Tab-separated table of C-alpha atoms and ligand atoms in Angstrom:
chain	number	residue	atom	x	y	z
P	93	MET	CA	-71.627	118.488	-16.404
P	94	HIS	CA	-71.242	116.124	-19.379
P	95	ARG	CA	-73.268	117.433	-22.341
P	96	ILE	CA	-74.964	114.830	-24.531
P	97	VAL	CA	-76.587	116.203	-27.695
P	98	ILE	CA	-78.809	113.914	-29.772
P	99	VAL	CA	-79.765	115.196	-33.224
P	100	GLY	CA	-82.999	113.634	-34.514
P	101	GLY	CA	-85.956	112.654	-32.332
P	102	GLY	CA	-87.231	109.738	-34.437
P	103	ALA	CA	-87.699	106.051	-33.677
P	104	GLY	CA	-84.206	105.777	-32.161
P	105	GLY	CA	-83.318	109.322	-31.055
P	106	LEU	CA	-86.470	110.013	-29.049
P	107	GLU	CA	-86.217	106.726	-27.189
P	108	LEU	CA	-82.557	107.396	-26.371
P	109	ALA	CA	-83.206	110.973	-25.179
P	110	THR	CA	-86.103	109.787	-23.003
P	111	ARG	CA	-84.117	107.014	-21.355
P	112	LEU	CA	-81.000	109.158	-20.838
P	113	GLY	CA	-83.115	112.042	-19.528
P	114	ASN	CA	-84.761	109.835	-16.933
P	115	ARG	CA	-81.462	108.266	-15.854
P	116	LEU	CA	-78.750	110.942	-16.251
P	117	GLY	CA	-80.712	114.175	-16.659
P	118	LYS	CA	-82.954	113.573	-13.649
P	119	SER	CA	-80.046	112.794	-11.325
P	120	GLY	CA	-77.959	115.716	-12.640
P	121	ARG	CA	-75.184	113.454	-13.979
P	122	ALA	CA	-75.431	114.795	-17.532
P	123	ARG	CA	-77.246	117.464	-19.512
P	124	VAL	CA	-79.219	115.735	-22.256
P	125	THR	CA	-80.396	117.788	-25.243
P	126	LEU	CA	-82.501	116.608	-28.173
P	127	VAL	CA	-82.547	118.592	-31.425
P	128	ASP	CA	-85.194	118.072	-34.095
P	129	ARG	CA	-86.273	120.158	-37.066
P	130	CYS	CA	-89.919	119.288	-36.294
P	131	ALA	CA	-91.906	120.228	-33.201
P	132	VAL	CA	-93.679	116.874	-32.911
P	133	HIS	CA	-92.750	113.215	-33.231
P	134	VAL	CA	-94.844	110.697	-35.134
P	135	TRP	CA	-93.420	107.173	-35.443
P	136	LYS	CA	-92.253	106.918	-39.061
P	137	PRO	CA	-93.695	103.444	-39.822
P	138	LEU	CA	-97.149	105.036	-39.419
P	139	LEU	CA	-96.645	107.437	-42.346
P	140	HIS	CA	-98.400	105.269	-44.937
P	141	GLU	CA	-101.478	105.312	-42.679
P	142	VAL	CA	-101.252	109.099	-42.402
P	143	ALA	CA	-100.977	109.316	-46.199
P	144	THR	CA	-104.140	107.286	-46.706
P	145	GLY	CA	-106.031	109.074	-43.931
P	146	SER	CA	-106.579	105.973	-41.801
P	147	LEU	CA	-104.633	107.541	-38.960
P	148	ASP	CA	-105.335	110.989	-37.578
P	149	THR	CA	-101.935	112.407	-36.682
P	150	HIS	CA	-103.252	114.594	-33.859
P	151	ALA	CA	-104.034	111.486	-31.823
P	152	HIS	CA	-100.539	110.090	-32.371
P	153	GLU	CA	-98.252	113.122	-32.127
P	154	ILE	CA	-95.824	113.558	-29.262
P	155	ALA	CA	-94.915	117.221	-28.720
P	156	TYR	CA	-91.166	117.333	-28.009
P	157	ALA	CA	-91.446	120.413	-25.762
P	158	ALA	CA	-93.819	118.740	-23.283
P	159	HIS	CA	-92.211	115.306	-23.589
P	160	SER	CA	-88.746	116.701	-22.801
P	161	HIS	CA	-90.085	118.477	-19.712
P	162	TRP	CA	-91.675	115.295	-18.381
P	163	ASN	CA	-88.537	113.241	-19.080
P	164	HIS	CA	-85.794	115.551	-17.816
P	165	PHE	CA	-84.059	116.552	-21.036
P	166	THR	CA	-83.973	119.763	-23.055
P	167	PHE	CA	-85.546	120.078	-26.476
P	168	VAL	CA	-84.128	122.441	-29.084
P	169	HIS	CA	-86.230	123.037	-32.179
P	170	GLY	CA	-83.872	123.477	-35.131
P	171	GLU	CA	-82.217	121.884	-38.139
P	172	MET	CA	-78.611	120.714	-38.001
P	173	THR	CA	-76.745	122.287	-40.914
P	174	GLY	CA	-73.102	121.792	-39.897
P	175	LEU	CA	-70.567	120.768	-37.291
P	176	ASP	CA	-67.389	122.239	-35.819
P	177	ARG	CA	-65.572	119.195	-34.460
P	178	GLU	CA	-62.698	121.171	-32.945
P	179	ARG	CA	-65.011	123.378	-30.868
P	180	ARG	CA	-67.441	120.453	-30.428
P	181	CYS	CA	-70.388	122.492	-31.671
P	182	VAL	CA	-73.435	121.469	-33.679
P	183	ARG	CA	-74.508	124.259	-36.012
P	184	LEU	CA	-78.250	124.845	-36.340
P	185	GLY	CA	-79.580	126.788	-39.326
P	186	PRO	CA	-81.929	129.745	-38.963
P	187	MET	CA	-85.498	128.881	-38.064
P	188	LEU	CA	-87.984	130.246	-40.579
P	189	GLU	CA	-91.720	130.932	-40.249
P	190	ALA	CA	-92.658	127.998	-42.458
P	191	GLU	CA	-90.904	124.871	-43.687
P	192	ASP	CA	-90.566	126.364	-47.177
P	193	GLY	CA	-89.505	129.888	-46.199
P	194	GLY	CA	-90.881	133.087	-44.680
P	195	ASP	CA	-89.420	135.462	-42.102
P	196	GLU	CA	-86.604	134.396	-39.810
P	197	VAL	CA	-87.860	133.409	-36.355
P	198	LEU	CA	-84.424	132.534	-34.957
P	199	PRO	CA	-80.928	133.101	-36.393
P	200	SER	CA	-78.298	130.331	-36.791
P	201	ARG	CA	-77.104	128.955	-33.463
P	202	ASP	CA	-74.325	126.736	-32.121
P	203	LEU	CA	-74.885	124.005	-29.564
P	204	GLU	CA	-71.923	122.632	-27.609
P	205	TYR	CA	-71.499	118.939	-26.823
P	206	ASP	CA	-69.137	116.494	-25.185
P	207	THR	CA	-70.881	113.510	-26.767
P	208	LEU	CA	-72.865	113.840	-29.987
P	209	VAL	CA	-75.366	111.263	-31.251
P	210	LEU	CA	-76.460	111.561	-34.880
P	211	ALA	CA	-79.933	110.064	-35.328
P	212	LEU	CA	-81.142	111.933	-38.410
P	213	GLY	CA	-82.860	108.996	-40.109
P	214	SER	CA	-83.075	108.768	-43.895
P	215	ARG	CA	-84.670	110.303	-46.979
P	216	THR	CA	-85.916	108.840	-50.214
P	217	HIS	CA	-83.265	107.909	-52.764
P	218	PHE	CA	-84.518	108.696	-56.298
P	219	PHE	CA	-81.414	107.101	-57.897
P	220	GLY	CA	-81.258	109.971	-60.397
P	221	VAL	CA	-84.295	108.701	-62.348
P	222	PRO	CA	-85.369	111.624	-64.579
P	223	GLY	CA	-88.538	113.340	-63.373
P	224	ALA	CA	-88.751	111.331	-60.134
P	225	GLN	CA	-87.905	114.150	-57.753
P	226	GLU	CA	-90.218	116.598	-59.565
P	227	HIS	CA	-93.254	114.393	-60.129
P	228	ALA	CA	-93.213	111.563	-57.576
P	229	ILE	CA	-94.209	112.013	-53.949
P	230	ALA	CA	-91.967	110.559	-51.247
P	231	LEU	CA	-93.003	109.470	-47.753
P	232	ASP	CA	-90.197	110.754	-45.545
P	233	THR	CA	-91.961	113.248	-43.316
P	234	LEU	CA	-95.313	113.912	-41.747
P	235	GLN	CA	-95.735	116.920	-44.065
P	236	GLN	CA	-95.168	114.753	-47.152
P	237	ALA	CA	-97.645	112.139	-45.878
P	238	GLU	CA	-100.277	114.857	-45.289
P	239	ARG	CA	-99.564	116.340	-48.737
P	240	LEU	CA	-100.062	112.931	-50.344
P	241	ARG	CA	-103.376	112.423	-48.524
P	242	LYS	CA	-104.678	115.817	-49.659
P	243	ARG	CA	-103.485	115.177	-53.209
P	244	LEU	CA	-105.296	111.813	-53.280
P	245	LEU	CA	-108.527	113.418	-52.064
P	246	GLN	CA	-108.244	116.268	-54.579
P	247	VAL	CA	-107.606	113.948	-57.528
P	248	CYS	CA	-110.565	111.757	-56.514
P	249	GLN	CA	-112.798	114.854	-56.222
P	250	ARG	CA	-111.663	116.232	-59.577
P	251	LYS	CA	-112.171	112.945	-61.390
P	252	ARG	CA	-115.572	112.400	-59.763
P	253	ALA	CA	-116.759	115.866	-60.798
P	254	LEU	CA	-115.262	116.041	-64.291
P	255	GLY	CA	-115.000	112.431	-65.524
P	256	ALA	CA	-117.064	112.116	-68.727
P	257	THR	CA	-117.664	108.385	-68.141
P	258	GLU	CA	-117.186	106.057	-65.172
P	259	ALA	CA	-113.943	104.824	-66.707
P	260	HIS	CA	-112.678	108.409	-66.786
P	261	GLU	CA	-113.426	108.726	-63.083
P	262	ALA	CA	-110.852	106.031	-62.249
P	263	VAL	CA	-107.802	107.285	-60.375
P	264	ASP	CA	-104.463	105.818	-61.429
P	265	VAL	CA	-101.880	105.446	-58.690
P	266	ALA	CA	-98.375	104.114	-59.375
P	267	ILE	CA	-96.218	103.028	-56.439
P	268	ILE	CA	-92.546	102.565	-57.220
P	269	GLY	CA	-90.828	100.091	-54.926
P	270	GLY	CA	-92.174	96.742	-53.757
P	271	GLY	CA	-90.513	96.813	-50.329
P	272	ALA	CA	-92.470	97.042	-47.068
P	273	THR	CA	-93.379	100.720	-47.543
P	274	GLY	CA	-94.749	100.233	-51.080
P	275	VAL	CA	-96.658	97.077	-50.175
P	276	GLU	CA	-98.224	98.553	-47.019
P	277	LEU	CA	-99.174	101.725	-48.846
P	278	ALA	CA	-100.830	99.810	-51.709
P	279	ALA	CA	-102.941	97.793	-49.256
P	280	GLU	CA	-103.924	100.893	-47.252
P	281	LEU	CA	-105.004	102.671	-50.445
P	282	ARG	CA	-107.600	99.957	-51.032
P	283	ARG	CA	-108.973	100.654	-47.559
P	284	MET	CA	-109.052	104.384	-48.283
P	285	GLU	CA	-110.901	103.695	-51.520
P	286	SER	CA	-113.742	101.801	-49.811
P	287	THR	CA	-114.295	104.661	-47.328
P	288	LEU	CA	-114.258	107.241	-50.128
P	289	ARG	CA	-116.960	105.235	-51.904
P	290	GLN	CA	-119.001	105.046	-48.722
P	291	PHE	CA	-119.020	108.856	-48.507
P	292	ARG	CA	-119.548	109.244	-52.284
P	293	LEU	CA	-116.180	110.845	-52.901
P	294	LEU	CA	-115.616	108.055	-55.403
P	295	SER	CA	-118.221	106.544	-57.687
P	296	GLU	CA	-119.764	103.197	-56.645
P	297	SER	CA	-118.967	101.677	-60.019
P	298	PRO	CA	-116.041	99.226	-59.978
P	299	ARG	CA	-114.898	100.794	-63.257
P	300	ALA	CA	-114.323	104.071	-61.417
P	301	ALA	CA	-111.978	102.400	-58.942
P	302	MET	CA	-108.529	103.398	-57.861
P	303	ARG	CA	-106.234	101.540	-60.260
P	304	ILE	CA	-103.147	100.790	-58.216
P	305	THR	CA	-99.944	99.532	-59.834
P	306	LEU	CA	-96.988	98.412	-57.733
P	307	LEU	CA	-93.685	98.392	-59.604
P	308	GLU	CA	-90.680	96.439	-58.342
P	309	ARG	CA	-87.283	96.166	-60.039
P	310	GLY	CA	-86.397	92.820	-58.362
P	311	ASP	CA	-87.999	89.491	-59.195
P	312	ARG	CA	-90.404	89.550	-56.229
P	313	VAL	CA	-92.037	91.963	-53.805
P	314	LEU	CA	-90.462	92.197	-50.341
P	315	PRO	CA	-87.097	90.986	-51.691
P	316	ALA	CA	-85.486	91.211	-48.245
P	317	LEU	CA	-87.969	88.718	-46.731
P	318	PRO	CA	-88.343	84.944	-47.240
P	319	GLN	CA	-89.855	83.731	-50.533
P	320	ARG	CA	-93.023	82.467	-48.831
P	321	VAL	CA	-93.766	85.916	-47.385
P	322	SER	CA	-93.266	87.468	-50.847
P	323	ASP	CA	-95.533	84.908	-52.522
P	324	THR	CA	-98.331	85.307	-49.967
P	325	THR	CA	-98.067	89.084	-50.186
P	326	GLN	CA	-98.224	89.152	-53.974
P	327	THR	CA	-101.251	86.819	-54.014
P	328	THR	CA	-103.046	88.923	-51.385
P	329	LEU	CA	-102.334	92.173	-53.224
P	330	GLU	CA	-103.553	90.707	-56.509
P	331	LYS	CA	-106.751	89.508	-54.823
P	332	MET	CA	-107.223	93.115	-53.720
P	333	GLY	CA	-107.078	94.141	-57.373
P	334	ILE	CA	-103.604	95.661	-57.187
P	335	ALA	CA	-101.478	95.150	-60.304
P	336	VAL	CA	-98.060	93.880	-59.205
P	337	LYS	CA	-95.312	94.225	-61.811
P	338	VAL	CA	-91.976	92.687	-60.822
P	339	GLN	CA	-88.727	92.874	-62.819
P	340	THR	CA	-89.851	96.310	-63.941
P	341	SER	CA	-87.452	99.238	-63.698
P	342	VAL	CA	-88.777	102.764	-63.894
P	343	THR	CA	-86.763	104.879	-66.323
P	344	ARG	CA	-88.650	108.198	-66.192
P	345	VAL	CA	-91.470	109.785	-64.203
P	346	GLY	CA	-93.749	112.294	-65.921
P	347	PRO	CA	-96.555	114.452	-64.488
P	348	GLU	CA	-99.196	111.863	-65.431
P	349	HIS	CA	-97.322	108.696	-66.326
P	350	VAL	CA	-94.393	106.476	-65.500
P	351	GLU	CA	-92.081	105.012	-68.157
P	352	VAL	CA	-90.544	101.599	-67.619
P	353	ASP	CA	-87.692	99.724	-69.317
P	354	GLY	CA	-88.741	98.512	-72.711
P	355	GLY	CA	-90.487	101.837	-73.299
P	356	ALA	CA	-93.957	101.020	-71.934
P	357	SER	CA	-95.870	103.831	-70.252
P	358	ILE	CA	-98.138	103.418	-67.203
P	359	ALA	CA	-100.817	106.046	-66.501
P	360	ALA	CA	-100.407	107.697	-63.101
P	361	ASP	CA	-102.463	110.565	-61.705
P	362	ILE	CA	-100.297	110.162	-58.632
P	363	THR	CA	-96.859	108.557	-58.438
P	364	ILE	CA	-95.391	107.574	-55.088
P	365	TRP	CA	-91.693	106.780	-54.771
P	366	ALA	CA	-91.013	104.112	-52.135
P	367	ALA	CA	-87.775	102.622	-53.492
P	368	GLY	CA	-84.530	103.096	-51.630
P	369	ILE	CA	-83.193	105.410	-48.969
P	370	LYS	CA	-80.147	107.558	-48.298
P	371	ALA	CA	-79.099	109.499	-45.211
P	372	PRO	CA	-79.541	113.317	-45.186
P	373	GLY	CA	-77.013	115.226	-47.326
P	374	VAL	CA	-75.844	117.307	-44.342
P	375	LEU	CA	-73.954	114.259	-43.046
P	376	ALA	CA	-71.764	114.151	-46.162
P	377	SER	CA	-70.826	117.805	-45.599
P	378	LEU	CA	-69.474	117.305	-42.056
P	379	ASP	CA	-65.738	117.831	-42.153
P	380	GLY	CA	-63.846	114.779	-40.853
P	381	VAL	CA	-66.867	112.484	-40.378
P	382	ALA	CA	-66.530	109.456	-42.673
P	383	VAL	CA	-69.696	108.518	-44.585
P	384	ASN	CA	-70.540	105.844	-47.194
P	385	HIS	CA	-71.999	106.278	-50.714
P	386	ILE	CA	-75.493	106.959	-49.315
P	387	ASN	CA	-74.318	109.505	-46.719
P	388	GLN	CA	-74.575	107.124	-43.751
P	389	VAL	CA	-72.017	107.725	-41.003
P	390	LYS	CA	-69.531	104.842	-40.914
P	391	VAL	CA	-69.517	103.527	-37.360
P	392	THR	CA	-67.507	100.950	-35.426
P	393	SER	CA	-69.071	98.106	-33.433
P	394	SER	CA	-69.573	100.560	-30.548
P	395	LEU	CA	-71.585	102.863	-32.888
P	396	GLN	CA	-68.816	105.483	-32.715
P	397	SER	CA	-67.828	107.344	-35.863
P	398	GLU	CA	-64.792	105.653	-37.431
P	399	THR	CA	-63.104	109.057	-37.439
P	400	ASP	CA	-64.258	110.728	-34.196
P	401	ALA	CA	-64.866	108.826	-30.949
P	402	ASN	CA	-66.999	111.670	-29.511
P	403	ILE	CA	-69.573	111.181	-32.257
P	404	PHE	CA	-72.015	108.250	-32.298
P	405	ALA	CA	-74.654	107.444	-34.897
P	406	LEU	CA	-77.709	105.199	-34.809
P	407	GLY	CA	-80.649	104.113	-36.955
P	408	ASP	CA	-81.063	104.753	-40.668
P	409	CYS	CA	-78.228	107.315	-40.808
P	410	ALA	CA	-75.597	104.863	-39.488
P	411	SER	CA	-73.647	102.345	-41.559
P	412	CYS	CA	-73.025	99.566	-39.054
P	413	SER	CA	-71.703	96.114	-39.848
P	414	TRP	CA	-73.948	93.195	-38.826
P	415	THR	CA	-72.399	89.968	-40.150
P	416	ALA	CA	-69.635	89.538	-42.725
P	417	GLY	CA	-70.372	91.968	-45.539
P	418	VAL	CA	-73.948	92.608	-44.389
P	419	MET	CA	-74.976	95.894	-42.794
P	420	VAL	CA	-77.655	96.426	-40.136
P	421	PRO	CA	-80.866	97.138	-42.111
P	422	PRO	CA	-82.571	100.559	-41.933
P	423	ARG	CA	-85.522	99.550	-39.771
P	424	ALA	CA	-87.293	100.797	-36.671
P	425	GLN	CA	-86.300	97.547	-34.961
P	426	ALA	CA	-82.598	98.348	-35.514
P	427	ALA	CA	-83.007	101.981	-34.373
P	428	HIS	CA	-84.697	100.729	-31.185
P	429	GLN	CA	-81.955	98.184	-30.426
P	430	GLN	CA	-79.246	100.772	-31.061
P	431	ALA	CA	-81.002	103.270	-28.772
P	432	MET	CA	-81.096	100.627	-26.024
P	433	PHE	CA	-77.399	99.909	-26.562
P	434	LEU	CA	-76.417	103.599	-26.519
P	435	PHE	CA	-78.458	104.202	-23.393
P	436	LYS	CA	-76.231	101.729	-21.534
P	437	ALA	CA	-73.055	102.737	-23.396
P	438	LEU	CA	-73.433	106.484	-22.760
P	439	SER	CA	-74.441	105.920	-19.136
P	440	ALA	CA	-71.112	104.069	-18.744
P	441	ARG	CA	-69.168	106.686	-20.756
P	442	VAL	CA	-70.352	109.526	-18.515
P	443	LYS	CA	-68.897	107.603	-15.560
P	444	GLY	CA	-65.640	107.017	-17.487
P	445	GLY	CA	-66.458	103.339	-18.178
P	446	ARG	CA	-66.176	101.218	-21.366
P	447	VAL	CA	-68.734	101.593	-24.118
P	448	GLY	CA	-69.041	97.930	-25.220
P	449	GLU	CA	-70.085	96.443	-28.560
P	450	PHE	CA	-73.437	96.535	-30.313
P	451	ARG	CA	-74.925	93.268	-31.612
P	452	TYR	CA	-77.991	93.417	-33.847
P	453	VAL	CA	-80.565	90.660	-33.340
P	454	ASP	CA	-83.058	90.205	-36.172
P	455	HIS	CA	-86.442	89.447	-34.595
P	456	GLY	CA	-88.062	89.106	-38.024
P	457	SER	CA	-90.325	91.384	-40.049
P	458	LEU	CA	-94.048	91.951	-40.320
P	459	VAL	CA	-95.815	93.735	-43.148
P	460	SER	CA	-99.350	95.074	-42.852
P	461	LEU	CA	-101.731	94.208	-45.692
P	462	GLY	CA	-104.558	96.526	-44.738
P	463	SER	CA	-107.053	96.436	-41.931
P	464	PRO	CA	-107.555	92.804	-40.931
P	465	THR	CA	-104.337	91.153	-41.986
P	466	ALA	CA	-100.556	91.162	-42.020
P	467	VAL	CA	-97.851	88.730	-43.049
P	468	GLY	CA	-94.284	88.126	-42.015
P	469	SER	CA	-91.560	85.957	-40.680
P	470	VAL	CA	-90.658	86.149	-36.995
P	471	ALA	CA	-87.886	84.681	-34.895
P	472	GLY	CA	-88.527	81.927	-32.381
P	473	ILE	CA	-87.412	81.946	-28.751
P	474	ASN	CA	-83.775	83.127	-28.437
P	475	SER	CA	-84.084	84.349	-32.038
P	476	SER	CA	-83.551	80.798	-33.320
P	477	GLY	CA	-85.371	79.706	-36.478
P	478	ARG	CA	-88.013	81.644	-38.389
P	479	PHE	CA	-91.785	81.217	-38.313
P	480	PHE	CA	-94.154	82.268	-41.031
P	481	VAL	CA	-97.151	84.205	-39.669
P	482	GLU	CA	-100.133	85.671	-41.454
P	483	GLY	CA	-103.694	86.877	-40.895
P	484	PHE	CA	-105.158	88.408	-37.789
P	485	VAL	CA	-102.472	87.048	-35.431
P	486	ALA	CA	-99.774	88.658	-37.588
P	487	LYS	CA	-101.772	91.905	-37.571
P	488	LEU	CA	-101.932	91.861	-33.753
P	489	MET	CA	-98.147	91.319	-33.628
P	490	TYR	CA	-97.671	94.168	-36.118
P	491	ALA	CA	-99.848	96.517	-34.038
P	492	ALA	CA	-97.863	95.545	-30.922
P	493	LEU	CA	-94.671	96.998	-32.463
P	494	TYR	CA	-96.057	100.548	-32.324
P	495	ARG	CA	-97.424	100.022	-28.808
P	496	LYS	CA	-93.945	98.852	-27.783
P	497	HIS	CA	-92.462	102.076	-29.134
P	498	LEU	CA	-95.087	104.097	-27.236
P	499	VAL	CA	-94.334	102.275	-23.991
P	500	ALA	CA	-90.588	102.857	-24.530
P	501	VAL	CA	-91.026	106.622	-24.907
P	502	SER	CA	-94.190	107.426	-22.928
P	503	GLY	CA	-94.362	104.703	-20.276
P	504	LEU	CA	-97.168	102.197	-19.715
P	505	ARG	CA	-99.714	104.534	-18.046
P	506	ARG	CA	-99.608	107.209	-20.747
P	507	THR	CA	-99.687	104.536	-23.464
P	508	VAL	CA	-102.856	102.994	-22.008
P	509	PHE	CA	-104.529	106.441	-21.918
P	510	ALA	CA	-103.305	107.232	-25.438
P	511	ILE	CA	-104.680	103.930	-26.810
P	512	ALA	CA	-108.027	104.549	-25.085
P	513	ALA	CA	-108.202	108.092	-26.521
P	514	GLN	CA	-107.281	106.839	-30.008
P	515	GLY	CA	-109.999	104.140	-29.735
P	516	LEU	CA	-112.649	106.702	-28.734
P	517	GLY	CA	-111.539	109.019	-31.547
P	518	ARG	CA	-112.104	106.195	-34.025
P	519	LEU	CA	-115.686	105.731	-32.816
P	520	LEU	CA	-116.490	109.384	-33.432
P	521	ALA	CA	-114.883	109.943	-36.827
P	522	PRO	CA	-114.998	108.282	-40.263
P	523	ARG	CA	-112.456	105.495	-40.760
P	524	VAL	CA	-110.548	107.761	-43.118
P	525	LYS	CA	-109.777	111.439	-42.587
P	526	LEU	CA	-111.706	113.228	-45.332
P	527	HIS	CA	-110.499	116.834	-45.081
W	602	LIG	C1	-93.997	104.345	-44.605
W	602	LIG	C2	-92.916	103.634	-43.816
W	602	LIG	C3	-93.204	102.430	-43.188
W	602	LIG	C4	-92.195	101.781	-42.440
W	602	LIG	N1	-92.522	100.613	-41.807
W	602	LIG	C5	-91.607	99.991	-41.048
W	602	LIG	C6	-91.928	98.808	-40.333
W	602	LIG	O1	-93.058	98.284	-40.434
W	602	LIG	N2	-90.967	98.231	-39.549
W	602	LIG	C7	-89.710	98.776	-39.433
W	602	LIG	O2	-88.872	98.232	-38.700
W	602	LIG	N3	-89.370	99.906	-40.078
W	602	LIG	C8	-90.282	100.531	-40.901
W	602	LIG	N4	-89.941	101.684	-41.567
W	602	LIG	C9	-88.567	102.200	-41.418
W	602	LIG	C10	-88.458	102.979	-40.104
W	602	LIG	O3	-89.438	103.990	-40.081
W	602	LIG	C11	-87.068	103.598	-39.967
W	602	LIG	O4	-86.104	102.586	-40.107
W	602	LIG	C12	-86.898	104.248	-38.596
W	602	LIG	O5	-87.859	105.264	-38.404
W	602	LIG	C13	-85.491	104.817	-38.454
W	602	LIG	O6	-85.385	105.463	-37.219
W	602	LIG	P1	-84.349	106.659	-37.013
W	602	LIG	O7	-84.428	107.028	-35.578
W	602	LIG	O8	-83.056	106.291	-37.603
W	602	LIG	O9	-84.907	107.836	-37.940
W	602	LIG	P2	-86.328	108.539	-38.017
W	602	LIG	O10	-87.359	107.788	-37.261
W	602	LIG	O11	-86.569	108.789	-39.460
W	602	LIG	O12	-86.076	109.935	-37.291
W	602	LIG	C14	-85.181	110.900	-37.787
W	602	LIG	C15	-85.461	112.213	-37.076
W	602	LIG	O13	-84.436	113.138	-37.413
W	602	LIG	C16	-84.999	114.428	-37.659
W	602	LIG	N5	-84.065	115.128	-38.533
W	602	LIG	C17	-83.706	114.788	-39.793
W	602	LIG	N6	-82.786	115.654	-40.263
W	602	LIG	C18	-82.564	116.560	-39.282
W	602	LIG	C19	-81.708	117.693	-39.165
W	602	LIG	N7	-80.877	118.068	-40.153
W	602	LIG	N8	-81.726	118.411	-38.015
W	602	LIG	C20	-82.560	118.051	-36.991
W	602	LIG	N9	-83.389	116.978	-37.056
W	602	LIG	C21	-83.378	116.238	-38.178
W	602	LIG	C22	-86.355	114.097	-38.293
W	602	LIG	O14	-87.256	115.185	-38.155
W	602	LIG	C23	-86.789	112.862	-37.485
W	602	LIG	O15	-87.525	113.221	-36.350
W	602	LIG	C24	-90.914	102.343	-42.333
W	602	LIG	C25	-90.632	103.559	-42.975
W	602	LIG	C26	-91.613	104.193	-43.713
W	602	LIG	C27	-91.299	105.511	-44.395
């Protein structure tokens, strides 16, 4: 039987494994295996909400073991550390007790494939800025998002207990990167702050507020989106009391401050790095698989590796041409479209048919600006033209993106139950997770 191995069960990989499992795995036409270094999936665009406690992960996790059983594919818990292209084997590293070490639970293993799909996503790119890796927190994984949330709560508690004056109780947060992640995080932090005040984890005095600074190297926030979206976003953030500094490059990150070009220093009890991505380093170490300067696998228009037709790549870890000189952007929307394409392409490949060509369609972008509002630019019918949207309608459209992902992986019935359970959970708990 044809063996399809997908490495990475994120926005693209999980959807692909689910669809292929239900089509090829169920009918016995292929053996579909998904590998992930985590045991559960949480949709990555939710991580800023996890980091600010406005989303309880337990209500949003999908356990790969159960999900694979229900959708007719096999799940292997492990981290890809290498590849033997001649033997067509993915090498998985030893599984340890904890993420950061401990006893060995499982030794290294090899997993054979006929078709391999690399869907490993991306990591934060610190661009070699001194101190960034040591002192700034990134938002790549669920663990990092949880760590950031706990750190925020601890700093607020410490300042509240030890601050000599109200001004000393203020918590300084610096966010580096004015793209969608940085902007959404800044807005969510304001929401977190109001709940912390409500439960007296922060002082009521406005002088003891969270002082949030958003630093962007370009000349506007959301540089990849239309000017009007950037302008509205900056105005909204400033109304929320967030200091937006554009044309500001960070040159060094210290334990309690950030240095910018020109030598100025910005106080930061917590620094969050949300500027730039690169694909995981393991991809650059795979013998005979061509990658670009940020470790993304170079793929053809059929999403096949330029150097090995048995290897496909999708999502953030793939370097795929869109229009002349422009690459498909690293977004959940692209990972979803590529998963849909590969579902059809691999179904045909198993039968010995042609794989076809992938075409990316930009449906626009939406950025959440906290609880009641969002802003963005969306495509019209047939993807023609662009429409500016903001406010509650934009927020509903933004929320629909996650529901769409849930329907794609869990089906309509489970999604309805999951939404109902999440709604009930919200009624019973504070708006922000406090522990
Ligand atoms: C805070 C935040 C907000 C975002 N908001 C938006 C948004 O509003 N809209 C949008 O379109 N995009 C958004 N994005 C970007 C979006 O999340 C990514 O583009 C998308 O998740 C990419 O999907 P993927 O399948 O390529 O990778 P991912 O979803 O990142 O999944 C990669 C998977 O690979 C696994 N993995 C990694 N390395 C290994 C290994 N060596 N072995 C085994 N498994 C491995 C990981 O555990 C993970 O499950 C946001 C990102 C962040 C961080």
